[in-house]
N, CA, C and O atoms as CSV, one atom per row, in Angstrom:
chain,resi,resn,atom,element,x,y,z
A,1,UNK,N,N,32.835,-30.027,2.337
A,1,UNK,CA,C,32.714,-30.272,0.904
A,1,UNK,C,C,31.320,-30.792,0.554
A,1,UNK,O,O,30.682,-30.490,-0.455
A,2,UNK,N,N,30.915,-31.672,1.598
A,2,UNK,CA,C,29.306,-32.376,0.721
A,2,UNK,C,C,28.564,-31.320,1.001
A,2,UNK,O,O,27.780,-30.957,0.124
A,3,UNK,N,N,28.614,-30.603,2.215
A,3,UNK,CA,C,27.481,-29.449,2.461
A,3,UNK,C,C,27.598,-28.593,1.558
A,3,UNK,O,O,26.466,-28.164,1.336
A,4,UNK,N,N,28.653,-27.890,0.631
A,4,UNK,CA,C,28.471,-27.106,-0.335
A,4,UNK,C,C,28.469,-27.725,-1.623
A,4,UNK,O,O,28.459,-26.976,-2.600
A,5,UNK,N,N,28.477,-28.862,-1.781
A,5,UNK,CA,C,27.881,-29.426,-3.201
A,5,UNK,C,C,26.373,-29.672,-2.863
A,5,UNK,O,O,25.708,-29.629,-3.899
A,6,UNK,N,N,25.618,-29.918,-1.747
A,6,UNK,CA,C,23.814,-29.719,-1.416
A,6,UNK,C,C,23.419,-28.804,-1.735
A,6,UNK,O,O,22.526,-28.658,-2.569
A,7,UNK,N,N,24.058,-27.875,-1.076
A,7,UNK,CA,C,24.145,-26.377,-1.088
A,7,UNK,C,C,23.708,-25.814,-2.624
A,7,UNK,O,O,22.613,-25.386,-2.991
A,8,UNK,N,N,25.034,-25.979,-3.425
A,8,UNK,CA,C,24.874,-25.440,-4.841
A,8,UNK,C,C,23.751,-26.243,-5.793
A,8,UNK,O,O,23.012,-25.797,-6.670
A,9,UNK,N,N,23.901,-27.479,-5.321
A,9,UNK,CA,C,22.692,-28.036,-6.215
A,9,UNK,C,C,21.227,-27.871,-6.092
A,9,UNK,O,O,20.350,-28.044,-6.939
A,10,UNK,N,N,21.151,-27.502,-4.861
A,10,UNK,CA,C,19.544,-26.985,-4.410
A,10,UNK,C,C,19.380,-25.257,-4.911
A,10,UNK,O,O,18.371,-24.573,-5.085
A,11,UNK,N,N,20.813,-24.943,-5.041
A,11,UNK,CA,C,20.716,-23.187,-5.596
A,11,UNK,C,C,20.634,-23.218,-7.006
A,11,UNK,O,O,20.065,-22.285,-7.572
A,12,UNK,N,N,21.138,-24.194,-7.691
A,12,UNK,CA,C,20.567,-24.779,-9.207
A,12,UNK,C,C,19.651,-25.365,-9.522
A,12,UNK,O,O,19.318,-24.981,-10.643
A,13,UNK,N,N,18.590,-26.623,-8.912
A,13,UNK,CA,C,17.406,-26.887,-8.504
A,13,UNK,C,C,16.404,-25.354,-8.528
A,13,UNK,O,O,15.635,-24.828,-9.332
A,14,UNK,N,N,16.730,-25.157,-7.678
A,14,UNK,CA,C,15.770,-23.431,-7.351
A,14,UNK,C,C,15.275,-22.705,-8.844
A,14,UNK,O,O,14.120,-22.452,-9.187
A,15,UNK,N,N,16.887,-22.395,-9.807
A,15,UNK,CA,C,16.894,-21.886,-11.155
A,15,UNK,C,C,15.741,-23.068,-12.407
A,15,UNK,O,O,14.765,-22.827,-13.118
A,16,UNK,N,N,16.419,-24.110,-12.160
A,16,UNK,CA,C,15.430,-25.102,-12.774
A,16,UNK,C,C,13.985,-24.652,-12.865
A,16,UNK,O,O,13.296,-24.463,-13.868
A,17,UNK,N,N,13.595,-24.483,-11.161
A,17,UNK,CA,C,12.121,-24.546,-10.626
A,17,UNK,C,C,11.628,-23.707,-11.454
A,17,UNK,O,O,10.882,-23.865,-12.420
A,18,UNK,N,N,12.350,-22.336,-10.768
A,18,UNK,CA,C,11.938,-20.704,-11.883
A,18,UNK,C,C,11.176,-20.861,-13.499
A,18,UNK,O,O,10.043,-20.617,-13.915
A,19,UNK,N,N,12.275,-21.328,-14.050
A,19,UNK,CA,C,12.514,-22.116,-15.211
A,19,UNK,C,C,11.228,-22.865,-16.062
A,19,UNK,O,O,10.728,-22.627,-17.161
A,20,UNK,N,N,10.972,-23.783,-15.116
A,20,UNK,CA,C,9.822,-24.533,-15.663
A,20,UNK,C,C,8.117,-23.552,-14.961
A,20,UNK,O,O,6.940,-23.615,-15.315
A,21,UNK,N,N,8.561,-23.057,-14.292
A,21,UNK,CA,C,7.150,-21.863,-13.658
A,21,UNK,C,C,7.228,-21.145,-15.002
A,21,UNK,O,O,6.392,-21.423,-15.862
A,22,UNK,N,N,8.339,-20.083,-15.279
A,22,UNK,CA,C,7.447,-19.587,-16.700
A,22,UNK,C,C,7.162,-20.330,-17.656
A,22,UNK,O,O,6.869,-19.739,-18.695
A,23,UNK,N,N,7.145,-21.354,-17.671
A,23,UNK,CA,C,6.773,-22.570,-18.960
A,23,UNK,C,C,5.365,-22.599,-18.229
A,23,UNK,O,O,4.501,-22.143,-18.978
A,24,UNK,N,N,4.831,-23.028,-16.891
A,24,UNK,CA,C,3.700,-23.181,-16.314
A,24,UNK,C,C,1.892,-21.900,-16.833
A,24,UNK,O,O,0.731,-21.832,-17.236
A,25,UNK,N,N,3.414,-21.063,-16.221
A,25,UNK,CA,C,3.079,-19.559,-16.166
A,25,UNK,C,C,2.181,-19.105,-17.569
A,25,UNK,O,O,1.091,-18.550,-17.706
A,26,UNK,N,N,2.729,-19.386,-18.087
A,26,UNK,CA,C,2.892,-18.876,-20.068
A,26,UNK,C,C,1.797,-20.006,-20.731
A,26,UNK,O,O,1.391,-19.845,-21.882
A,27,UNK,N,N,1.338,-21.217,-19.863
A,27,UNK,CA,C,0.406,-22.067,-20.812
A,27,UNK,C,C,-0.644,-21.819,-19.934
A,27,UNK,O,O,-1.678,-22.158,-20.509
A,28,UNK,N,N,-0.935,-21.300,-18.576
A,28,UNK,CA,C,-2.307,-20.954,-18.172
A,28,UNK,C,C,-2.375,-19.815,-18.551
A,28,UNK,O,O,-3.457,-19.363,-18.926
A,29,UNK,N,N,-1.218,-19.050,-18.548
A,29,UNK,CA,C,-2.088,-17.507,-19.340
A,29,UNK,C,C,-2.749,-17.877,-20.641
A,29,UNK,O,O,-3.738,-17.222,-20.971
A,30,UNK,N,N,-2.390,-18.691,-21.295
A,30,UNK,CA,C,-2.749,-19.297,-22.771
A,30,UNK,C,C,-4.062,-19.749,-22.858
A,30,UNK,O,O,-4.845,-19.676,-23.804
A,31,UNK,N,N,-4.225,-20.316,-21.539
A,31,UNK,CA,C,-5.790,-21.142,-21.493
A,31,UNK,C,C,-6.999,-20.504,-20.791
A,31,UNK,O,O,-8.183,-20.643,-21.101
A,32,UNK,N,N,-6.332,-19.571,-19.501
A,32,UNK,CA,C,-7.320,-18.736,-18.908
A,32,UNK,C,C,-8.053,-17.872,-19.899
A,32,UNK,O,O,-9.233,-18.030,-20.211
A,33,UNK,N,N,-7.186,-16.876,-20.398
A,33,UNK,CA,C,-7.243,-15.673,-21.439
A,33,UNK,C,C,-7.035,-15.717,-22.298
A,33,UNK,O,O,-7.334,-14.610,-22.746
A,34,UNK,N,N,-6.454,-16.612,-23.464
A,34,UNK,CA,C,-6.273,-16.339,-24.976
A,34,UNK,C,C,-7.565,-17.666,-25.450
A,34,UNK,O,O,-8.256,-17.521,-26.459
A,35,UNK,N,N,-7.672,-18.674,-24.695
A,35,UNK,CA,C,-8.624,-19.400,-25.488
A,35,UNK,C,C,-10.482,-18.673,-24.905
A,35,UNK,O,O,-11.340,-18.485,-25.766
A,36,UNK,N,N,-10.706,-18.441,-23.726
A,36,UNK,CA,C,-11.803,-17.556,-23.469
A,36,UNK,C,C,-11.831,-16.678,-24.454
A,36,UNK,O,O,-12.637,-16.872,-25.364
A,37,UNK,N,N,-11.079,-15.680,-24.484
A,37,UNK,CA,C,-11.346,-14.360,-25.683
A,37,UNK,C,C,-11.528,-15.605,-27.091
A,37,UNK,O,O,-12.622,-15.537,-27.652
A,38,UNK,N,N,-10.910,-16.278,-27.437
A,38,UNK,CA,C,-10.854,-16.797,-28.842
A,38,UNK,C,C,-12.494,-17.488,-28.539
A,38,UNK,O,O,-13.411,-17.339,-29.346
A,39,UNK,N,N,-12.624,-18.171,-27.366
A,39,UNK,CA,C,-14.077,-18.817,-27.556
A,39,UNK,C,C,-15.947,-17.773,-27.314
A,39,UNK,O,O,-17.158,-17.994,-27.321
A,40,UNK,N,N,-14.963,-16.653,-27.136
A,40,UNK,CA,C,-16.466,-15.182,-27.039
A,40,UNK,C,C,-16.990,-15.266,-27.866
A,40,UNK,O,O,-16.416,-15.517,-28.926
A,41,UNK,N,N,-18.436,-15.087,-27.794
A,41,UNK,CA,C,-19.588,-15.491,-29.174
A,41,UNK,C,C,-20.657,-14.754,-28.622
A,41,UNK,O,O,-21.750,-15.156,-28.225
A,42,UNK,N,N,-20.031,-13.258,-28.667
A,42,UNK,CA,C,-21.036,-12.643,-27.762
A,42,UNK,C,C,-22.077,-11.774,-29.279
A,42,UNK,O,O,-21.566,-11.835,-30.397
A,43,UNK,N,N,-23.052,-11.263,-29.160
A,43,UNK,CA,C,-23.699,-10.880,-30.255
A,43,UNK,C,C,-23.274,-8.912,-30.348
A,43,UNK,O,O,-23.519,-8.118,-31.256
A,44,UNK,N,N,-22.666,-8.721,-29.174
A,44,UNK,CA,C,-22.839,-7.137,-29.217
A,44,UNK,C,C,-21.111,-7.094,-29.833
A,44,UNK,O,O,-20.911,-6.253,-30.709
A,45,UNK,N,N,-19.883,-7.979,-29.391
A,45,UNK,CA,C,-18.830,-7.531,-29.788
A,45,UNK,C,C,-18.648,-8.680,-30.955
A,45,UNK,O,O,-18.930,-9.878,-30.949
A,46,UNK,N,N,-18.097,-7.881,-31.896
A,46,UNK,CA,C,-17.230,-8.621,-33.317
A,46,UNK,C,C,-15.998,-9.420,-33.111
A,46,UNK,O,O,-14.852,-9.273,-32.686
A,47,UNK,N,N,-16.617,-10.156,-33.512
A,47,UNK,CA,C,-15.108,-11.224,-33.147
A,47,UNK,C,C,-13.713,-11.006,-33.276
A,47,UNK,O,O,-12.869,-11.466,-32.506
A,48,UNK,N,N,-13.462,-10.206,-34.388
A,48,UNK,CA,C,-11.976,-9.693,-34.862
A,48,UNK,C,C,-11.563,-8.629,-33.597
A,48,UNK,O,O,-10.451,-8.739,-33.082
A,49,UNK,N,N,-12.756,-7.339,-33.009
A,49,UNK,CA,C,-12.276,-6.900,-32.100
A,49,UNK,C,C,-12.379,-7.972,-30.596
A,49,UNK,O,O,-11.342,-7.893,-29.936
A,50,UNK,N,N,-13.322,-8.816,-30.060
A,50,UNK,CA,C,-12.149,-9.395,-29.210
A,50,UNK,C,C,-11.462,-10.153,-29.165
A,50,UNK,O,O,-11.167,-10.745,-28.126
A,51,UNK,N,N,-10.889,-10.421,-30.509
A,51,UNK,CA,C,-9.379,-11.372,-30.431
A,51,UNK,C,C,-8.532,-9.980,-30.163
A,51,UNK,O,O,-7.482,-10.144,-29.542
A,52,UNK,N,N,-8.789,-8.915,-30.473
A,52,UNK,CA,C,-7.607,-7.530,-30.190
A,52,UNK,C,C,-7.837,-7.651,-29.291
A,52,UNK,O,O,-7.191,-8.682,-29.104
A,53,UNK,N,N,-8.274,-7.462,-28.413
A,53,UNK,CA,C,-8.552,-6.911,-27.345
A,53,UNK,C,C,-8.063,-8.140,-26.115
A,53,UNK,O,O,-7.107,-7.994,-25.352
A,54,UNK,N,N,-8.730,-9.016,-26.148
A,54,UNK,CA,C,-8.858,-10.238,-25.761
A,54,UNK,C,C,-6.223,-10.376,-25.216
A,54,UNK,O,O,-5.519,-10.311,-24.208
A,55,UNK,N,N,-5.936,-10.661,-27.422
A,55,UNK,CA,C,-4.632,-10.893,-26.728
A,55,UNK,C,C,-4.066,-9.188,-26.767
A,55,UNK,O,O,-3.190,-9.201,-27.631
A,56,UNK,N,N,-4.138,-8.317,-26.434
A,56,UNK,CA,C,-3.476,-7.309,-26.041
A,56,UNK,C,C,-3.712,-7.380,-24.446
A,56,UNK,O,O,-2.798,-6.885,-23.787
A,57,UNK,N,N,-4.684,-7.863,-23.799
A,57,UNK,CA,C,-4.486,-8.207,-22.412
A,57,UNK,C,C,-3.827,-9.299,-22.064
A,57,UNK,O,O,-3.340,-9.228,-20.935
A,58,UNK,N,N,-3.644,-10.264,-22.627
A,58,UNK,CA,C,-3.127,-11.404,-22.716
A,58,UNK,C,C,-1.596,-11.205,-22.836
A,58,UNK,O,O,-0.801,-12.044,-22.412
A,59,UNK,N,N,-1.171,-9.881,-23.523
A,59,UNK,CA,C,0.153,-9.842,-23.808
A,59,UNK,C,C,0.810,-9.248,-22.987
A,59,UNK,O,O,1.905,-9.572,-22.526
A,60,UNK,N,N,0.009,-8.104,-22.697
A,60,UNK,CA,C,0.414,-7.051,-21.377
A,60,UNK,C,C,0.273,-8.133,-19.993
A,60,UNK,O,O,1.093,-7.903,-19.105
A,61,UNK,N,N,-0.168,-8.658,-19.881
A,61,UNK,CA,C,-0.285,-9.367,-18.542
A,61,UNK,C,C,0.818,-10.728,-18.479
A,61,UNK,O,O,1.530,-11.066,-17.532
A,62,UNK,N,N,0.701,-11.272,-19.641
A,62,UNK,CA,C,2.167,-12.140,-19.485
A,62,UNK,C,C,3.201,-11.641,-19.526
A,62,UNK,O,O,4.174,-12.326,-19.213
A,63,UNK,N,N,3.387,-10.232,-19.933
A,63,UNK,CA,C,4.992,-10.197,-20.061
A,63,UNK,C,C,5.309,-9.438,-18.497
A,63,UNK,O,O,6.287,-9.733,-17.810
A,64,UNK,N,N,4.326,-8.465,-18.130
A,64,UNK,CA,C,4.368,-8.053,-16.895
A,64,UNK,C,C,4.826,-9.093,-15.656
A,64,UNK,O,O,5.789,-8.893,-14.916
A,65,UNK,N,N,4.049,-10.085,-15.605
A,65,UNK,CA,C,4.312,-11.172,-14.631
A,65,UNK,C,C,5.632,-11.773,-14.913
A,65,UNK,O,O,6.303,-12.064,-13.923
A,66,UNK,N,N,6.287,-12.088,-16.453
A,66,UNK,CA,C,7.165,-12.722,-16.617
A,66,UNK,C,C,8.287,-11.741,-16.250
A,66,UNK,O,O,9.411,-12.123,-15.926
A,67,UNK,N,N,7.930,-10.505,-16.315
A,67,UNK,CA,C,9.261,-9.365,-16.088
A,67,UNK,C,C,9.639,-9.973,-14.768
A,67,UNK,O,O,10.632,-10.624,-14.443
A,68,UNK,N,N,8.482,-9.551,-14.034
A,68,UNK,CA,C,8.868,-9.709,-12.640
A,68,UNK,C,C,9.118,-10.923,-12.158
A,68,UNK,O,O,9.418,-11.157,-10.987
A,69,UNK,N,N,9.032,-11.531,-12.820
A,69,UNK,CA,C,9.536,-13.043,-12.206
A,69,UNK,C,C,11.336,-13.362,-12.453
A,69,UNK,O,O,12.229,-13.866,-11.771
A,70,UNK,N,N,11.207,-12.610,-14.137
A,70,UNK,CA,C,12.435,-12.387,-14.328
A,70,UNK,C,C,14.024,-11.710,-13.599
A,70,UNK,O,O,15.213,-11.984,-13.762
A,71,UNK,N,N,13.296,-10.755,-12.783
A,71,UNK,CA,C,13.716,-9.523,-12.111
A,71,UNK,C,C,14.308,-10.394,-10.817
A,71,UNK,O,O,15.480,-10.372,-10.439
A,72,UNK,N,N,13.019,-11.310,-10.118
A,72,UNK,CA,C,13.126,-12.140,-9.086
A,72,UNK,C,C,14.265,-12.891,-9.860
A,72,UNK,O,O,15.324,-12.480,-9.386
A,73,UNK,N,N,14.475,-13.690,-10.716
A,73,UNK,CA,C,15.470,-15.015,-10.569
A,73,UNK,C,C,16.879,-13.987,-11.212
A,73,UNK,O,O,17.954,-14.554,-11.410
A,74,UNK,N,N,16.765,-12.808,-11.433
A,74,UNK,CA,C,18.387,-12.571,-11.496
A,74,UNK,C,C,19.001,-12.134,-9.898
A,74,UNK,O,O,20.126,-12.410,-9.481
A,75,UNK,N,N,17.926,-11.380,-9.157
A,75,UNK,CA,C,17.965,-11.220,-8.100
A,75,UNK,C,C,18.474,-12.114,-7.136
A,75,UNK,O,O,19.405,-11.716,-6.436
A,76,UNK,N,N,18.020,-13.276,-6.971
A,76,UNK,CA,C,18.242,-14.783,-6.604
A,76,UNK,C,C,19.321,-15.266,-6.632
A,76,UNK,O,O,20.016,-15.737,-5.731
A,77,UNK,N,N,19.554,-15.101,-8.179
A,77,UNK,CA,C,20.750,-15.453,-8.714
A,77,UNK,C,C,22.221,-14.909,-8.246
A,77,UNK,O,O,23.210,-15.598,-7.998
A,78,UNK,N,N,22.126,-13.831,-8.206
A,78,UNK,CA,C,23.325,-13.080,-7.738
A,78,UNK,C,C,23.497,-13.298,-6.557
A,78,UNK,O,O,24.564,-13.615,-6.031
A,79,UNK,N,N,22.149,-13.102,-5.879
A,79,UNK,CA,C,22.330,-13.591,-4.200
A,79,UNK,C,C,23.138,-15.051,-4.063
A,79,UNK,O,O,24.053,-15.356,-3.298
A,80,UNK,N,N,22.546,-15.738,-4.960
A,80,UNK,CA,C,23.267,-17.529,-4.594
A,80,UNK,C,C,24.852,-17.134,-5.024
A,80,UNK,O,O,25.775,-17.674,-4.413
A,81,UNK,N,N,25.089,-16.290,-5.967
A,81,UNK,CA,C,26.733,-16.291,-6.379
A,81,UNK,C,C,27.109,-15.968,-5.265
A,81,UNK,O,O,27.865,-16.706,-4.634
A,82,UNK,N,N,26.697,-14.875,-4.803
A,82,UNK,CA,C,27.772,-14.304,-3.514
A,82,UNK,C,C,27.623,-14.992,-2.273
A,82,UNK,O,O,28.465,-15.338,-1.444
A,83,UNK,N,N,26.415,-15.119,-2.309
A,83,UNK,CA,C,26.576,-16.194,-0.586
A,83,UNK,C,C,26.873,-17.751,-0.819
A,83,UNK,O,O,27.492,-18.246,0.123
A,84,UNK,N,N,26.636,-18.439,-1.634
A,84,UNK,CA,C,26.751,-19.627,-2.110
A,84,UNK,C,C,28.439,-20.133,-2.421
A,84,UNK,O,O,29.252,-20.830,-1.812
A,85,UNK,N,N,28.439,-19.432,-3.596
A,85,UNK,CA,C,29.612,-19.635,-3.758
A,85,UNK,C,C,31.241,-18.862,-3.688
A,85,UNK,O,O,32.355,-19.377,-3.786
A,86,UNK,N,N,30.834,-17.458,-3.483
A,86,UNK,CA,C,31.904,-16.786,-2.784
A,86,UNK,C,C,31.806,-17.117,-1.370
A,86,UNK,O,O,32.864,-17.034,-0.746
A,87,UNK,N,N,30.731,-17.487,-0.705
A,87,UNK,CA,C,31.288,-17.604,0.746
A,87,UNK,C,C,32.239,-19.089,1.171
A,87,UNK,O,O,33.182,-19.291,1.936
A,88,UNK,N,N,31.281,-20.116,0.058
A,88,UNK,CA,C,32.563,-21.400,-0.279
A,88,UNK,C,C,33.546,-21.328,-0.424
A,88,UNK,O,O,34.073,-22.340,0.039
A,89,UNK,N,N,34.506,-20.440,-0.987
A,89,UNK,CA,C,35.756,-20.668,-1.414
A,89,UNK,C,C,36.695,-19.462,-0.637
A,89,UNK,O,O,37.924,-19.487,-0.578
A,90,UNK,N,N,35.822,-18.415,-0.064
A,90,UNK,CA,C,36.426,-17.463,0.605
A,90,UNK,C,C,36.434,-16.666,1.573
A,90,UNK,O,O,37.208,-15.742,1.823
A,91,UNK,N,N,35.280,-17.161,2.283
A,91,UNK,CA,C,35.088,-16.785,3.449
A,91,UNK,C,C,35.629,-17.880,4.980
A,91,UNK,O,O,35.465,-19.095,5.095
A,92,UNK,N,N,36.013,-17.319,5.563
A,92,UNK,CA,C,36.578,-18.346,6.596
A,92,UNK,C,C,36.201,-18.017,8.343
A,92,UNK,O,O,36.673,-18.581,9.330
A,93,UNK,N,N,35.276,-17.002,8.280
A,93,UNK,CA,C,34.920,-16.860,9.369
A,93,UNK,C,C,35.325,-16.432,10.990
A,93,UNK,O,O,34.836,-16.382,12.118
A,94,UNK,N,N,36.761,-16.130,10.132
A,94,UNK,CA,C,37.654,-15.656,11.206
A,94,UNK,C,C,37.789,-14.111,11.727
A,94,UNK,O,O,38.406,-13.305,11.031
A,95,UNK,N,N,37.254,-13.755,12.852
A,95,UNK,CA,C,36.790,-12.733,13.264
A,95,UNK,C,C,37.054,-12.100,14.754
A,95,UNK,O,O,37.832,-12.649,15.534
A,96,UNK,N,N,36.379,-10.962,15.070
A,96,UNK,CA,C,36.501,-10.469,16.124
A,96,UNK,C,C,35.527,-10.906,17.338
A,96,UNK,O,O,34.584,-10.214,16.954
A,97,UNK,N,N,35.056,-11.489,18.445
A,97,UNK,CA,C,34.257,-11.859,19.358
A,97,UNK,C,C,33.228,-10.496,19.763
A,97,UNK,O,O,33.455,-9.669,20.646
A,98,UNK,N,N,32.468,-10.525,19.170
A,98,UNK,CA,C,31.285,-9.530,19.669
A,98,UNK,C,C,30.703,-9.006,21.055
A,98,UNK,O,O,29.903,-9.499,21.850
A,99,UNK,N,N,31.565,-7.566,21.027
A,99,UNK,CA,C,31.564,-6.812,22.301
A,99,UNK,C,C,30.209,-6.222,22.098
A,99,UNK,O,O,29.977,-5.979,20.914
A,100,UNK,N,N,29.174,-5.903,23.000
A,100,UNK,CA,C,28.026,-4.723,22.261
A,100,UNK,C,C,28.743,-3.738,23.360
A,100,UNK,O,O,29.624,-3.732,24.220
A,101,UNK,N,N,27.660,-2.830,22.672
A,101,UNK,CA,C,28.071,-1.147,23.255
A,101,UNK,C,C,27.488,-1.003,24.947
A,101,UNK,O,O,26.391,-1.244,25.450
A,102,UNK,N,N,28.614,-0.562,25.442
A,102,UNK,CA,C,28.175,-0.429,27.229
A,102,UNK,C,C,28.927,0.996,27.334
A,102,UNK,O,O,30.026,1.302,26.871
A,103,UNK,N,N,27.833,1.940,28.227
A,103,UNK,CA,C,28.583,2.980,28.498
A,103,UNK,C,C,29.180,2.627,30.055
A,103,UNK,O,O,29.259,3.383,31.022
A,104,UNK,N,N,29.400,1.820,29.987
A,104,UNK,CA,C,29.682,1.019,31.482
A,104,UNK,C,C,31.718,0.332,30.881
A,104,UNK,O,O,32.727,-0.004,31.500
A,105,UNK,N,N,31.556,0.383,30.263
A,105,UNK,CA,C,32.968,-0.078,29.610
A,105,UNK,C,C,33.177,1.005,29.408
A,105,UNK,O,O,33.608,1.421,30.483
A,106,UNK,N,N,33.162,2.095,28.464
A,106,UNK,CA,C,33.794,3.461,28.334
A,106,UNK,C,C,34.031,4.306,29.733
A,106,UNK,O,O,35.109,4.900,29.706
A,107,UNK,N,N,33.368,4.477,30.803
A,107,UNK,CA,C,33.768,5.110,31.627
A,107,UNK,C,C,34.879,3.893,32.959
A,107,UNK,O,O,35.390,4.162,34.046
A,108,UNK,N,N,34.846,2.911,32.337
A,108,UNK,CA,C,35.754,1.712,33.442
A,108,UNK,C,C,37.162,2.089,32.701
A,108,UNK,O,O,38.252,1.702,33.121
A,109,UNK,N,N,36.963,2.982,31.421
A,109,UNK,CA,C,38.355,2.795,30.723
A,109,UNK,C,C,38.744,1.337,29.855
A,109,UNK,O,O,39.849,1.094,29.371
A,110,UNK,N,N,37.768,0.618,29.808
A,110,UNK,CA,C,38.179,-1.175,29.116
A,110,UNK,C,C,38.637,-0.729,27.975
A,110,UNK,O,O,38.004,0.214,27.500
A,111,UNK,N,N,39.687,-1.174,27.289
A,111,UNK,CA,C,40.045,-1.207,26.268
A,111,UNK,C,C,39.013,-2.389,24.853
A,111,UNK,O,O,38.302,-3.353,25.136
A,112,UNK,N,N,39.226,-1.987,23.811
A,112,UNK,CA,C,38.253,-2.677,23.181
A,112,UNK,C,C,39.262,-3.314,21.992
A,112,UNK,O,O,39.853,-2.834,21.025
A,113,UNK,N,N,39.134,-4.708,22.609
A,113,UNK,CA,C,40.009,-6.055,21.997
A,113,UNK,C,C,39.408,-6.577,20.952
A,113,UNK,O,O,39.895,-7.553,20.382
């Protein structure tokens, strides 16, 4: 019982972590790339085009990273349901003793228990 309440709370911990990374994630993209483009004072480009320009990379590149991060924590997620907590309540480990393959048993005739 305590090992699968560690268990689940470190597999909820984990979701948390995720969680606060795209919060992380989403305010350095903010500061790397949306305040650089906003602070360009270059004489050859117009300012209105690189604020376009500037957050259309800014937009394409956060949501890309956030997909995939996204992709990762449902991924995760499902994994922790089934091993986490279906193996808690329903798995019991009761099984067959692991014979490997011998062509040394098939021609002795051993039966396979």
């Amino acid at each position: 019982f305590t090992l699968g309440c560690i268990s689940n709370t470190a597999s909820y911990l984990r979701l948390w972590a995720l969680s606060l990374a795209h919060a992380e994630l989403s305010e350095v993209l903010w500061n790397m790339v949306m305040q650089a483009g906003l602070g360009y004072e270059h004489q050859q480009v117009h300012p209105p085009v690189a604020i376009i320009v500037t957050f259309a990379f800014w937009a394409v590149l956060t949501v890309a990273i956030l997909i995939v991060m996204e992709g990762l924590s449902a991924f995760l997620h499902a994994l922790r349901l089934h091993w986490v907590e279906f193996q808690n309540k329903f798995y019991k480990g009761e099984g067959h003793i692991f014979a490997p393959f011998s062509f040394e048993r098939i021609l002795n005739g051993a039966d396979d228990d």
